[in-house]
């Protein structure tokens, strides 16, 4: 498996990473019921074939995806795998989801993710979506503080547009950006890639197969009840 450096002075990551959105199971933006046994097996097989990083998030299954990842990597040497997760999407007891990147929310998110993943430090911690109600000085600044405290190694952003991305980068260098990018969704190529190249920000696109549409085997009969697609 080929590897590439993540951004400026970042780690060497396999060119293919493993996303875990689907393994979270049923939730507001879920992919329907999933077998945890199959999910754990898929994670371990991917590691055996050279994948060295996993991307997850608390909102995937409302914590369940992180728990499954934690079980799958429990016996894997910690320095052989790079774990990326996110913060800022929170939910209540009714399952209602909202964006919240206030420092105290981020602080709670990181502690819960560490607990679910059963690790001592998160390799890459990312804002999942921008929060229009919280200043980036507060939201991005909190990730900087977590890095300084040693709770996370690298910090990045997901779903950010150029203006706010640059603003964050001026506060503290952004290690990586995670935007949607596929043969169908190509806006990132013109709007974000040149800026990331200029600033030395790594790009780790999500949904490169357009959530299954580009696999060549996608049809409605394969969608479980509750699958957000």
PDB file of C-alpha atoms in Angstrom:
ATOM      1  CA  UNK A   1       0.000   0.000   0.000  1.00  0.00           C
ATOM      2  CA  UNK A   2       1.403   3.378  -1.007  1.00  0.00           C
ATOM      3  CA  UNK A   3       1.631   6.110   1.609  1.00  0.00           C
ATOM      4  CA  UNK A   4       1.548   9.889   1.438  1.00  0.00           C
ATOM      5  CA  UNK A   5       2.352  12.590   3.928  1.00  0.00           C
ATOM      6  CA  UNK A   6      -0.639  14.308   5.511  1.00  0.00           C
ATOM      7  CA  UNK A   7      -0.078  18.014   4.996  1.00  0.00           C
ATOM      8  CA  UNK A   8       3.109  19.778   5.969  1.00  0.00           C
ATOM      9  CA  UNK A   9       5.284  17.726   8.344  1.00  0.00           C
ATOM     10  CA  UNK A  10       2.442  15.275   8.963  1.00  0.00           C
ATOM     11  CA  UNK A  11       2.383  11.475   9.316  1.00  0.00           C
ATOM     12  CA  UNK A  12       2.665   8.995   6.464  1.00  0.00           C
ATOM     13  CA  UNK A  13      -0.802   7.600   5.780  1.00  0.00           C
ATOM     14  CA  UNK A  14      -1.916   4.881   3.387  1.00  0.00           C
ATOM     15  CA  UNK A  15      -3.525   6.339   0.263  1.00  0.00           C
ATOM     16  CA  UNK A  16      -6.692   4.456   1.209  1.00  0.00           C
ATOM     17  CA  UNK A  17      -8.195   4.996   4.642  1.00  0.00           C
ATOM     18  CA  UNK A  18     -11.189   3.307   6.233  1.00  0.00           C
ATOM     19  CA  UNK A  19     -14.295   5.401   6.862  1.00  0.00           C
ATOM     20  CA  UNK A  20     -16.753   4.175   9.467  1.00  0.00           C
ATOM     21  CA  UNK A  21     -19.932   6.139   8.818  1.00  0.00           C
ATOM     22  CA  UNK A  22     -21.913   3.027   7.892  1.00  0.00           C
ATOM     23  CA  UNK A  23     -20.824   0.850  10.814  1.00  0.00           C
ATOM     24  CA  UNK A  24     -22.553   3.151  13.276  1.00  0.00           C
ATOM     25  CA  UNK A  25     -25.821   1.440  12.406  1.00  0.00           C
ATOM     26  CA  UNK A  26     -29.290   2.977  12.604  1.00  0.00           C
ATOM     27  CA  UNK A  27     -29.518   6.679  13.456  1.00  0.00           C
ATOM     28  CA  UNK A  28     -30.782   9.864  11.843  1.00  0.00           C
ATOM     29  CA  UNK A  29     -28.129   9.732   9.110  1.00  0.00           C
ATOM     30  CA  UNK A  30     -27.461   6.017   9.361  1.00  0.00           C
ATOM     31  CA  UNK A  31     -27.122   3.306   6.740  1.00  0.00           C
ATOM     32  CA  UNK A  32     -29.518   0.850   8.348  1.00  0.00           C
ATOM     33  CA  UNK A  33     -28.746  -2.137  10.618  1.00  0.00           C
ATOM     34  CA  UNK A  34     -25.152  -3.378  10.624  1.00  0.00           C
ATOM     35  CA  UNK A  35     -23.431  -6.429  12.070  1.00  0.00           C
ATOM     36  CA  UNK A  36     -20.788  -5.403  14.604  1.00  0.00           C
ATOM     37  CA  UNK A  37     -19.052  -8.727  14.012  1.00  0.00           C
ATOM     38  CA  UNK A  38     -18.795  -7.998  10.286  1.00  0.00           C
ATOM     39  CA  UNK A  39     -17.694  -4.415  10.957  1.00  0.00           C
ATOM     40  CA  UNK A  40     -14.897  -5.511  13.278  1.00  0.00           C
ATOM     41  CA  UNK A  41     -13.793  -8.136  10.753  1.00  0.00           C
ATOM     42  CA  UNK A  42     -13.757  -5.526   7.972  1.00  0.00           C
ATOM     43  CA  UNK A  43     -11.609  -3.184  10.054  1.00  0.00           C
ATOM     44  CA  UNK A  44      -9.106  -5.920  10.865  1.00  0.00           C
ATOM     45  CA  UNK A  45      -8.905  -7.142   7.258  1.00  0.00           C
ATOM     46  CA  UNK A  46      -8.266  -3.592   6.044  1.00  0.00           C
ATOM     47  CA  UNK A  47      -5.390  -3.256   8.514  1.00  0.00           C
ATOM     48  CA  UNK A  48      -3.958  -6.588   7.366  1.00  0.00           C
ATOM     49  CA  UNK A  49      -3.938  -5.261   3.789  1.00  0.00           C
ATOM     50  CA  UNK A  50      -1.987  -2.104   4.530  1.00  0.00           C
ATOM     51  CA  UNK A  51      -4.566   0.488   5.555  1.00  0.00           C
ATOM     52  CA  UNK A  52      -3.074   2.360   8.509  1.00  0.00           C
ATOM     53  CA  UNK A  53      -5.700   4.948   9.361  1.00  0.00           C
ATOM     54  CA  UNK A  54      -9.362   4.943  10.354  1.00  0.00           C
ATOM     55  CA  UNK A  55     -11.738   7.890  10.236  1.00  0.00           C
ATOM     56  CA  UNK A  56     -14.750   7.951  12.536  1.00  0.00           C
ATOM     57  CA  UNK A  57     -17.006  10.395  14.399  1.00  0.00           C
ATOM     58  CA  UNK A  58     -19.278  10.460  17.455  1.00  0.00           C
ATOM     59  CA  UNK A  59     -22.367  11.133  15.329  1.00  0.00           C
ATOM     60  CA  UNK A  60     -21.922   7.853  13.421  1.00  0.00           C
ATOM     61  CA  UNK A  61     -24.488   5.754  15.250  1.00  0.00           C
ATOM     62  CA  UNK A  62     -24.431   8.279  18.096  1.00  0.00           C
ATOM     63  CA  UNK A  63     -21.236   6.903  19.562  1.00  0.00           C
ATOM     64  CA  UNK A  64     -21.588   3.331  18.332  1.00  0.00           C
ATOM     65  CA  UNK A  65     -19.082   3.533  15.466  1.00  0.00           C
ATOM     66  CA  UNK A  66     -16.360   4.740  17.835  1.00  0.00           C
ATOM     67  CA  UNK A  67     -17.141   1.867  20.205  1.00  0.00           C
ATOM     68  CA  UNK A  68     -16.870  -0.664  17.364  1.00  0.00           C
ATOM     69  CA  UNK A  69     -13.555   0.837  16.245  1.00  0.00           C
ATOM     70  CA  UNK A  70     -12.312   0.651  19.834  1.00  0.00           C
ATOM     71  CA  UNK A  71     -13.097  -3.061  19.982  1.00  0.00           C
ATOM     72  CA  UNK A  72     -11.521  -3.731  16.585  1.00  0.00           C
ATOM     73  CA  UNK A  73      -8.190  -2.080  17.427  1.00  0.00           C
ATOM     74  CA  UNK A  74      -7.954  -3.250  21.035  1.00  0.00           C
ATOM     75  CA  UNK A  75      -5.193  -5.755  20.260  1.00  0.00           C
ATOM     76  CA  UNK A  76      -3.512  -3.764  17.480  1.00  0.00           C
ATOM     77  CA  UNK A  77      -0.198  -2.053  18.362  1.00  0.00           C
ATOM     78  CA  UNK A  78      -1.197   1.557  18.969  1.00  0.00           C
ATOM     79  CA  UNK A  79       1.717   3.052  17.023  1.00  0.00           C
ATOM     80  CA  UNK A  80       0.719   1.099  13.899  1.00  0.00           C
ATOM     81  CA  UNK A  81      -2.641   2.781  13.407  1.00  0.00           C
ATOM     82  CA  UNK A  82      -3.730   6.413  13.017  1.00  0.00           C
ATOM     83  CA  UNK A  83      -7.146   7.270  14.456  1.00  0.00           C
ATOM     84  CA  UNK A  84      -9.088  10.304  13.257  1.00  0.00           C
ATOM     85  CA  UNK A  85     -12.364  11.425  14.783  1.00  0.00           C
ATOM     86  CA  UNK A  86     -14.419  14.592  15.035  1.00  0.00           C
ATOM     87  CA  UNK A  87     -16.368  16.918  17.287  1.00  0.00           C
ATOM     88  CA  UNK A  88     -19.221  19.387  17.130  1.00  0.00           C
ATOM     89  CA  UNK A  89     -22.330  17.375  16.217  1.00  0.00           C
ATOM     90  CA  UNK A  90     -24.301  16.713  19.392  1.00  0.00           C
ATOM     91  CA  UNK A  91     -27.654  15.031  20.012  1.00  0.00           C
ATOM     92  CA  UNK A  92     -30.300  14.945  22.724  1.00  0.00           C
ATOM     93  CA  UNK A  93     -32.315  12.071  24.187  1.00  0.00           C
ATOM     94  CA  UNK A  94     -34.793  12.307  21.296  1.00  0.00           C
ATOM     95  CA  UNK A  95     -32.025  11.974  18.729  1.00  0.00           C
ATOM     96  CA  UNK A  96     -32.239  15.585  17.569  1.00  0.00           C
ATOM     97  CA  UNK A  97     -28.848  16.644  16.190  1.00  0.00           C
ATOM     98  CA  UNK A  98     -27.353  20.136  16.172  1.00  0.00           C
ATOM     99  CA  UNK A  99     -23.980  21.761  15.573  1.00  0.00           C
ATOM    100  CA  UNK A 100     -22.199  22.972  18.705  1.00  0.00           C
ATOM    101  CA  UNK A 101     -18.513  23.910  18.716  1.00  0.00           C
ATOM    102  CA  UNK A 102     -18.412  25.803  21.976  1.00  0.00           C
ATOM    103  CA  UNK A 103     -15.191  25.034  23.872  1.00  0.00           C
ATOM    104  CA  UNK A 104     -16.979  23.209  26.689  1.00  0.00           C
ATOM    105  CA  UNK A 105     -18.799  21.002  24.179  1.00  0.00           C
ATOM    106  CA  UNK A 106     -15.568  20.162  22.360  1.00  0.00           C
ATOM    107  CA  UNK A 107     -13.963  19.354  25.709  1.00  0.00           C
ATOM    108  CA  UNK A 108     -16.772  16.917  26.522  1.00  0.00           C
ATOM    109  CA  UNK A 109     -16.684  15.423  23.017  1.00  0.00           C
ATOM    110  CA  UNK A 110     -12.984  14.613  23.175  1.00  0.00           C
ATOM    111  CA  UNK A 111     -13.278  12.891  26.550  1.00  0.00           C
ATOM    112  CA  UNK A 112     -16.207  10.779  25.352  1.00  0.00           C
ATOM    113  CA  UNK A 113     -14.369   9.817  22.151  1.00  0.00           C
ATOM    114  CA  UNK A 114     -11.260   8.784  24.080  1.00  0.00           C
ATOM    115  CA  UNK A 115     -13.443   6.629  26.326  1.00  0.00           C
ATOM    116  CA  UNK A 116     -15.335   4.958  23.467  1.00  0.00           C
ATOM    117  CA  UNK A 117     -12.208   4.351  21.391  1.00  0.00           C
ATOM    118  CA  UNK A 118     -10.289   3.139  24.467  1.00  0.00           C
ATOM    119  CA  UNK A 119      -7.185   5.153  23.560  1.00  0.00           C
ATOM    120  CA  UNK A 120      -5.124   7.769  25.402  1.00  0.00           C
ATOM    121  CA  UNK A 121      -4.656  10.236  22.549  1.00  0.00           C
ATOM    122  CA  UNK A 122      -6.500  10.967  19.297  1.00  0.00           C
ATOM    123  CA  UNK A 123      -4.184  11.216  16.294  1.00  0.00           C
ATOM    124  CA  UNK A 124      -6.314  13.654  14.262  1.00  0.00           C
ATOM    125  CA  UNK A 125      -9.148  15.666  15.788  1.00  0.00           C
ATOM    126  CA  UNK A 126     -11.448  17.574  13.454  1.00  0.00           C
ATOM    127  CA  UNK A 127     -14.371  19.980  13.502  1.00  0.00           C
ATOM    128  CA  UNK A 128     -17.114  17.967  11.788  1.00  0.00           C
ATOM    129  CA  UNK A 129     -19.031  21.006  10.488  1.00  0.00           C
ATOM    130  CA  UNK A 130     -18.539  24.746  10.999  1.00  0.00           C
ATOM    131  CA  UNK A 131     -20.642  26.327  13.738  1.00  0.00           C
ATOM    132  CA  UNK A 132     -22.003  29.735  12.681  1.00  0.00           C
ATOM    133  CA  UNK A 133     -22.878  30.540  16.301  1.00  0.00           C
ATOM    134  CA  UNK A 134     -19.365  30.130  17.719  1.00  0.00           C
ATOM    135  CA  UNK A 135     -16.324  32.186  16.743  1.00  0.00           C
ATOM    136  CA  UNK A 136     -13.410  30.272  15.255  1.00  0.00           C
ATOM    137  CA  UNK A 137     -11.196  31.899  17.872  1.00  0.00           C
ATOM    138  CA  UNK A 138     -13.139  29.878  20.428  1.00  0.00           C
ATOM    139  CA  UNK A 139     -13.833  26.695  18.451  1.00  0.00           C
ATOM    140  CA  UNK A 140     -10.510  26.328  16.650  1.00  0.00           C
ATOM    141  CA  UNK A 141      -8.690  27.722  19.652  1.00  0.00           C
ATOM    142  CA  UNK A 142     -10.026  24.877  21.774  1.00  0.00           C
ATOM    143  CA  UNK A 143      -8.553  22.304  19.384  1.00  0.00           C
ATOM    144  CA  UNK A 144      -5.233  24.129  19.641  1.00  0.00           C
ATOM    145  CA  UNK A 145      -5.427  23.852  23.433  1.00  0.00           C
ATOM    146  CA  UNK A 146      -6.226  20.132  23.247  1.00  0.00           C
ATOM    147  CA  UNK A 147      -3.164  19.654  21.074  1.00  0.00           C
ATOM    148  CA  UNK A 148      -1.000  21.575  23.527  1.00  0.00           C
ATOM    149  CA  UNK A 149      -2.344  19.397  26.360  1.00  0.00           C
ATOM    150  CA  UNK A 150      -1.454  16.207  24.470  1.00  0.00           C
ATOM    151  CA  UNK A 151      -4.995  14.886  24.133  1.00  0.00           C
ATOM    152  CA  UNK A 152      -4.742  15.080  20.321  1.00  0.00           C
ATOM    153  CA  UNK A 153      -1.725  15.014  17.991  1.00  0.00           C
ATOM    154  CA  UNK A 154      -2.993  16.849  14.912  1.00  0.00           C
ATOM    155  CA  UNK A 155      -5.992  19.090  14.297  1.00  0.00           C
ATOM    156  CA  UNK A 156      -8.080  19.537  11.174  1.00  0.00           C
ATOM    157  CA  UNK A 157     -11.387  20.611   9.675  1.00  0.00           C
ATOM    158  CA  UNK A 158     -14.212  19.002   7.713  1.00  0.00           C
ATOM    159  CA  UNK A 159     -16.691  20.693   5.387  1.00  0.00           C
ATOM    160  CA  UNK A 160     -15.132  24.168   5.656  1.00  0.00           C
ATOM    161  CA  UNK A 161     -15.085  26.734   2.862  1.00  0.00           C
ATOM    162  CA  UNK A 162     -12.012  28.808   1.888  1.00  0.00           C
ATOM    163  CA  UNK A 163     -12.679  32.003   3.860  1.00  0.00           C
ATOM    164  CA  UNK A 164     -13.109  30.341   7.258  1.00  0.00           C
ATOM    165  CA  UNK A 165     -10.412  27.776   6.481  1.00  0.00           C
ATOM    166  CA  UNK A 166      -7.916  30.593   5.970  1.00  0.00           C
ATOM    167  CA  UNK A 167      -9.069  32.311   9.146  1.00  0.00           C
ATOM    168  CA  UNK A 168      -8.456  29.148  11.170  1.00  0.00           C
ATOM    169  CA  UNK A 169      -5.073  28.633   9.523  1.00  0.00           C
ATOM    170  CA  UNK A 170      -3.965  32.101  10.650  1.00  0.00           C
ATOM    171  CA  UNK A 171      -4.788  31.207  14.254  1.00  0.00           C
ATOM    172  CA  UNK A 172      -2.929  27.881  14.064  1.00  0.00           C
ATOM    173  CA  UNK A 173      -1.865  25.788  11.039  1.00  0.00           C
ATOM    174  CA  UNK A 174      -4.582  23.416   9.839  1.00  0.00           C
ATOM    175  CA  UNK A 175      -3.127  19.942   9.338  1.00  0.00           C
ATOM    176  CA  UNK A 176      -5.884  18.590   7.121  1.00  0.00           C
ATOM    177  CA  UNK A 177      -9.219  19.314   5.491  1.00  0.00           C
ATOM    178  CA  UNK A 178     -11.885  16.696   4.828  1.00  0.00           C
ATOM    179  CA  UNK A 179     -14.259  17.801   2.041  1.00  0.00           C
ATOM    180  CA  UNK A 180     -16.634  15.764  -0.137  1.00  0.00           C
ATOM    181  CA  UNK A 181     -14.976  14.828  -3.430  1.00  0.00           C
ATOM    182  CA  UNK A 182     -15.867  12.332  -6.142  1.00  0.00           C
ATOM    183  CA  UNK A 183     -16.326  12.124  -9.895  1.00  0.00           C
ATOM    184  CA  UNK A 184     -19.838  13.442  -9.285  1.00  0.00           C
ATOM    185  CA  UNK A 185     -19.095  16.079  -6.659  1.00  0.00           C
ATOM    186  CA  UNK A 186     -16.117  17.994  -8.030  1.00  0.00           C
ATOM    187  CA  UNK A 187     -16.470  21.555  -6.715  1.00  0.00           C
ATOM    188  CA  UNK A 188     -13.638  20.968  -4.235  1.00  0.00           C
ATOM    189  CA  UNK A 189     -11.136  20.695  -7.094  1.00  0.00           C
ATOM    190  CA  UNK A 190     -11.514  24.373  -7.956  1.00  0.00           C
ATOM    191  CA  UNK A 191     -12.619  25.902  -4.662  1.00  0.00           C
ATOM    192  CA  UNK A 192     -10.376  24.213  -2.100  1.00  0.00           C
ATOM    193  CA  UNK A 193      -7.531  22.131  -3.529  1.00  0.00           C
ATOM    194  CA  UNK A 194      -5.441  25.084  -4.800  1.00  0.00           C
ATOM    195  CA  UNK A 195      -5.736  26.835  -1.425  1.00  0.00           C
ATOM    196  CA  UNK A 196      -4.812  23.685   0.506  1.00  0.00           C
ATOM    197  CA  UNK A 197      -1.793  23.168  -1.733  1.00  0.00           C
ATOM    198  CA  UNK A 198      -0.708  26.772  -1.173  1.00  0.00           C
ATOM    199  CA  UNK A 199      -1.047  26.527   2.618  1.00  0.00           C
ATOM    200  CA  UNK A 200       0.369  23.003   2.962  1.00  0.00           C
ATOM    201  CA  UNK A 201      -2.896  21.535   4.240  1.00  0.00           C
ATOM    202  CA  UNK A 202      -3.479  17.826   3.670  1.00  0.00           C
ATOM    203  CA  UNK A 203      -6.724  16.807   1.953  1.00  0.00           C
ATOM    204  CA  UNK A 204      -8.552  13.599   2.890  1.00  0.00           C
ATOM    205  CA  UNK A 205     -11.751  13.561   0.799  1.00  0.00           C
ATOM    206  CA  UNK A 206     -14.815  11.708   1.988  1.00  0.00           C
ATOM    207  CA  UNK A 207     -17.376   9.762  -0.059  1.00  0.00           C
ATOM    208  CA  UNK A 208     -15.058   9.247  -3.074  1.00  0.00           C
ATOM    209  CA  UNK A 209     -17.546   6.661  -4.394  1.00  0.00           C
ATOM    210  CA  UNK A 210     -20.466   9.054  -3.808  1.00  0.00           C
ATOM    211  CA  UNK A 211     -21.810   6.935  -0.912  1.00  0.00           C
ATOM    212  CA  UNK A 212     -22.030   3.868  -3.154  1.00  0.00           C
ATOM    213  CA  UNK A 213     -23.412   5.397  -6.336  1.00  0.00           C
ATOM    214  CA  UNK A 214     -20.120   4.929  -8.216  1.00  0.00           C
ATOM    215  CA  UNK A 215     -19.535   1.318  -7.182  1.00  0.00           C
ATOM    216  CA  UNK A 216     -21.447  -0.039 -10.169  1.00  0.00           C
ATOM    217  CA  UNK A 217     -23.556  -2.252  -7.913  1.00  0.00           C
ATOM    218  CA  UNK A 218     -25.871   0.289  -6.323  1.00  0.00           C
ATOM    219  CA  UNK A 219     -29.665   0.106  -6.561  1.00  0.00           C
ATOM    220  CA  UNK A 220     -32.652   0.730  -4.307  1.00  0.00           C
ATOM    221  CA  UNK A 221     -33.055  -2.950  -3.495  1.00  0.00           C
ATOM    222  CA  UNK A 222     -29.833  -2.799  -1.460  1.00  0.00           C
ATOM    223  CA  UNK A 223     -31.028   0.039   0.761  1.00  0.00           C
ATOM    224  CA  UNK A 224     -32.174  -1.018   4.206  1.00  0.00           C
ATOM    225  CA  UNK A 225     -35.108   0.675   5.893  1.00  0.00           C
ATOM    226  CA  UNK A 226     -33.796   3.840   7.503  1.00  0.00           C
ATOM    227  CA  UNK A 227     -30.809   4.146   5.145  1.00  0.00           C
ATOM    228  CA  UNK A 228     -30.345   7.908   4.732  1.00  0.00           C
ATOM    229  CA  UNK A 229     -29.428   7.550   1.046  1.00  0.00           C
TER     230      UNK A 229
END
